[in-house]
Amino acid sequence: MDPNYGFLPYIEHDAAAHFEPQVRKALSGRPAEFASASGSALAWEFSGVHCWVVSSPHACFAIEHGHLQFHYHSPNGDGAGLDLRQHDIPSVDIASDDPEAEGAHGGAITELATNGDESTEATEAKRHYLRIPAIIQNQLIGYIHVCCPSRMARSGLVGMLGYMLELVEKERQEDSLLQELSASWESLDALFEWTVDMRNLPNRQEMLNRIIERAVAVRPGARAILWIEDEDQLLPTAWVADTKPVPRSKNVGVVGRALDQRNSLVLRRAGHLSQILDTEPELKNASSVVVVPISTQSQLHGALEVWSDDDVDFESPQLRLLEALSMQAALVVENDRLYSSQMESERLRQEVDIGSRIQQALLFSKVPERIEGASLASLTLPSQTIDGDFYDIVDHSPYCFDIVVGDVMGKGVPAAILAAAAKSGLFRSLCQLMVDAGRRDIPQPDAIVTRLNSALARQMISVDSFASLSYARFNLKTKTVTYVDAGHTKTFHLRVRDHQTFLLQGENLPLGIIQDEVYQQIAHGFEPGDIFVFYSDGITEARNAEGEFYGEFRLYDCVRKATDRTAEGIVAAIRQSVVSFCGRELFQDDLTCVVVRIAPKTESAVQTRESRVFTSDLRELSRIRQWVNDLWMRWAPRGHDESSLYQLVLAVNEVASNVMRHAYRGDAQQRIRMRAWVHQNRFTLELAHTGEPFDPQAKPSPVFDGTRDGGFGVFIIENSVDEIVYSRNDGDWHTIRIEKSFYAAS
Amino acid sequence: MAVVTTNLDDVVVVEVPGPSLDASNSKDFKTEVAPVLNSAQKVIFDLEHLGFVDSSGLGSILSCLRQLNGAGGDLKLCGMTKPVRALFELVRMHRIFEIYDSRDEALAAFKTPRSAN
């Protein structure tokens, strides 16, 4: 075989290293000798053209025309050895070419030079030197230099080269597929083993130790550290290293960079390793380094750092395996974290469960379905943790009820238990006061709260807690609320008639601060239709995403816009307002509020209207009383409250008596005209006289200590009826109008 | 107005006549009962016939109490009907008077003095 013809796969850049084994592999499975080729040279003869390919000076291959047989020419063997260095190939200055330009256009064959003469007889003398781009997968990987005897042979030659490249490419693909498969297999294998390990290894540390063992086994001589992030530090959690690593900041060095980029980092000796700082002493002698972040989708847990002092790069299958190991480490860490947080949340869940059962069973009372003359509703949005919110509603007569709203400082079961203790203490105090006094009437709010505080203070002080509380007693007859404020949130009262706002607020300390605190009660009037809102600070201190408080003013505004609603409707409006402000349904604190809506005065149909004239003789008083009594008995609903009748009769009697004695100055010959309208829900009585108008306010206030006989009249009137209006009609008639509602019997 | 009185040992029980004690008859009542108050130290007013008492009636009973207390005596009330009790509670006089359900209880209270309540 004439070795004078051939081509040189002069493959530029690093691609040569990549290309060479592919060529070799492409030829393996052909005649055996190719596989043993130590160099990478290839030559063949086609259409009378001898071709050769070489990237090593010591070997060449030949292909015989017709059969496409490959021949191996030993580099130092038979005389036909093709040591290219001995061949007469013109040197080509590749660097002077512009491979970019050609590569970009897919490459074109370039005639570099022609030596010899066409007329020369010896074919060897006429040589064309061609540069043919080697393109694999549309990528220019280099150029093949060919010398051939004539231009005629060129097309055949190009075709042949194309075939060769195809062959090489196929091999390359197979090879990479195989590599990939083997890498996957290794990963799968590692995962499988890890899964088995998981079952056998007792704890996280053992598992991480096993992972580090596997990491250093990736390559002989490798060392590794598994860093786990803890706050801003990286803790060496498992390692195979020459010296024991110490915790370090997570922002420094190559590990820091990998964490920052959240990507694997591969450093090789050439150039890269100069970046290694003193902060990473383990890498002092390293020649190649791999850092793989340990992360799950949600969280970065640390990094797996592997290095070697050998001057050999980590290859991609090894990198893949390290990545697989780091994923395993992430799973171990994440599992561990989830397990502990699950334990914690389980504990919390149980606590919340117990706490909310205490709340529901003991702390939140059932709102009475119906209290005549007022509607009540409560809102309780329990939080994720339990607060010590509590409330209670006691209706102790048909027109009188108490509302207690409280909040024990603290959270969780202890707060809930303390709140339950406060509540039971409240009722014990109440009972005790009633027993002590030997009376049947219910004690005043100030006495109840003072008693409760002195009973609870010692315990509360001993556990460093206290409770704020608001105690309010509503009397629908007298239209008064009597309240004690023990450091609670201000109760909001909206006078619906003119939208005036009142805040029920006292000056007393919360319960459990001073044992002998004396609590003061304050009386405050209200009108039909008015709204009261008792609430815990959970409502006003609910925050939105920006951290802004919901606040009192939003609450007040919300109530002002809901004056046409029942208590139930107002509670729904408050809930809606807080939830939409905060943008969530779950809150840090309990949201508790109780809304009282005093029944608006309804103009119900008049059932009857009657009138009668009496004389101003004091002896007429019993006739007047009888008349009122008869009307009531005839028109009041079945099961009416007797005491309301007594109060009405008493009030009418006192008014008439005053008129006789004061307006008419005891003149028994004058007239008193009485008119009555009986509505569905109330009585209206009007008493008219022509005597001197008198101002009931001018009367001295009554004293209740038994030292004076009189002065009770006006007090009796005002405290017995819903409303009393003194007015002067046309003519000489002065009228006194009394309103009195019916209440169902208790 | 005729006041019926009963003497039981040193206690005088006065049956206040019904059906009401108001501005029209409270002065009469005071006149009627004055001799009893002048002669006795321990007095019980039995109010069971009274279906109604107004502020004037209450004032007259109150003045009886003050008169007796002033003379070192005492007045106890019993047999109060519901409307009358409602008035006493309204003006908080149930804290001033000793009130018993029955005449016997009131008598017993005079026999075994206990701390005032």
PDB file of C-alpha atoms in Angstrom, chain A residues 110 407 526 541 580 736:
ATOM      1  CA  THR A 110     -10.508  24.573   0.742  1.00  0.00           C
ATOM      2  CA  ASP A 407     -59.019  38.116  78.523  1.00  0.00           C
ATOM      3  CA  PHE A 526     -78.751  54.357  76.453  1.00  0.00           C
ATOM      4  CA  GLU A 541     -54.694  44.051  67.060  1.00  0.00           C
ATOM      5  CA  SER A 580     -61.056  41.190  54.480  1.00  0.00           C
ATOM      6  CA  ILE A 736     -97.143  63.883  81.207  1.00  0.00           C
TER       7      ILE A 736
END
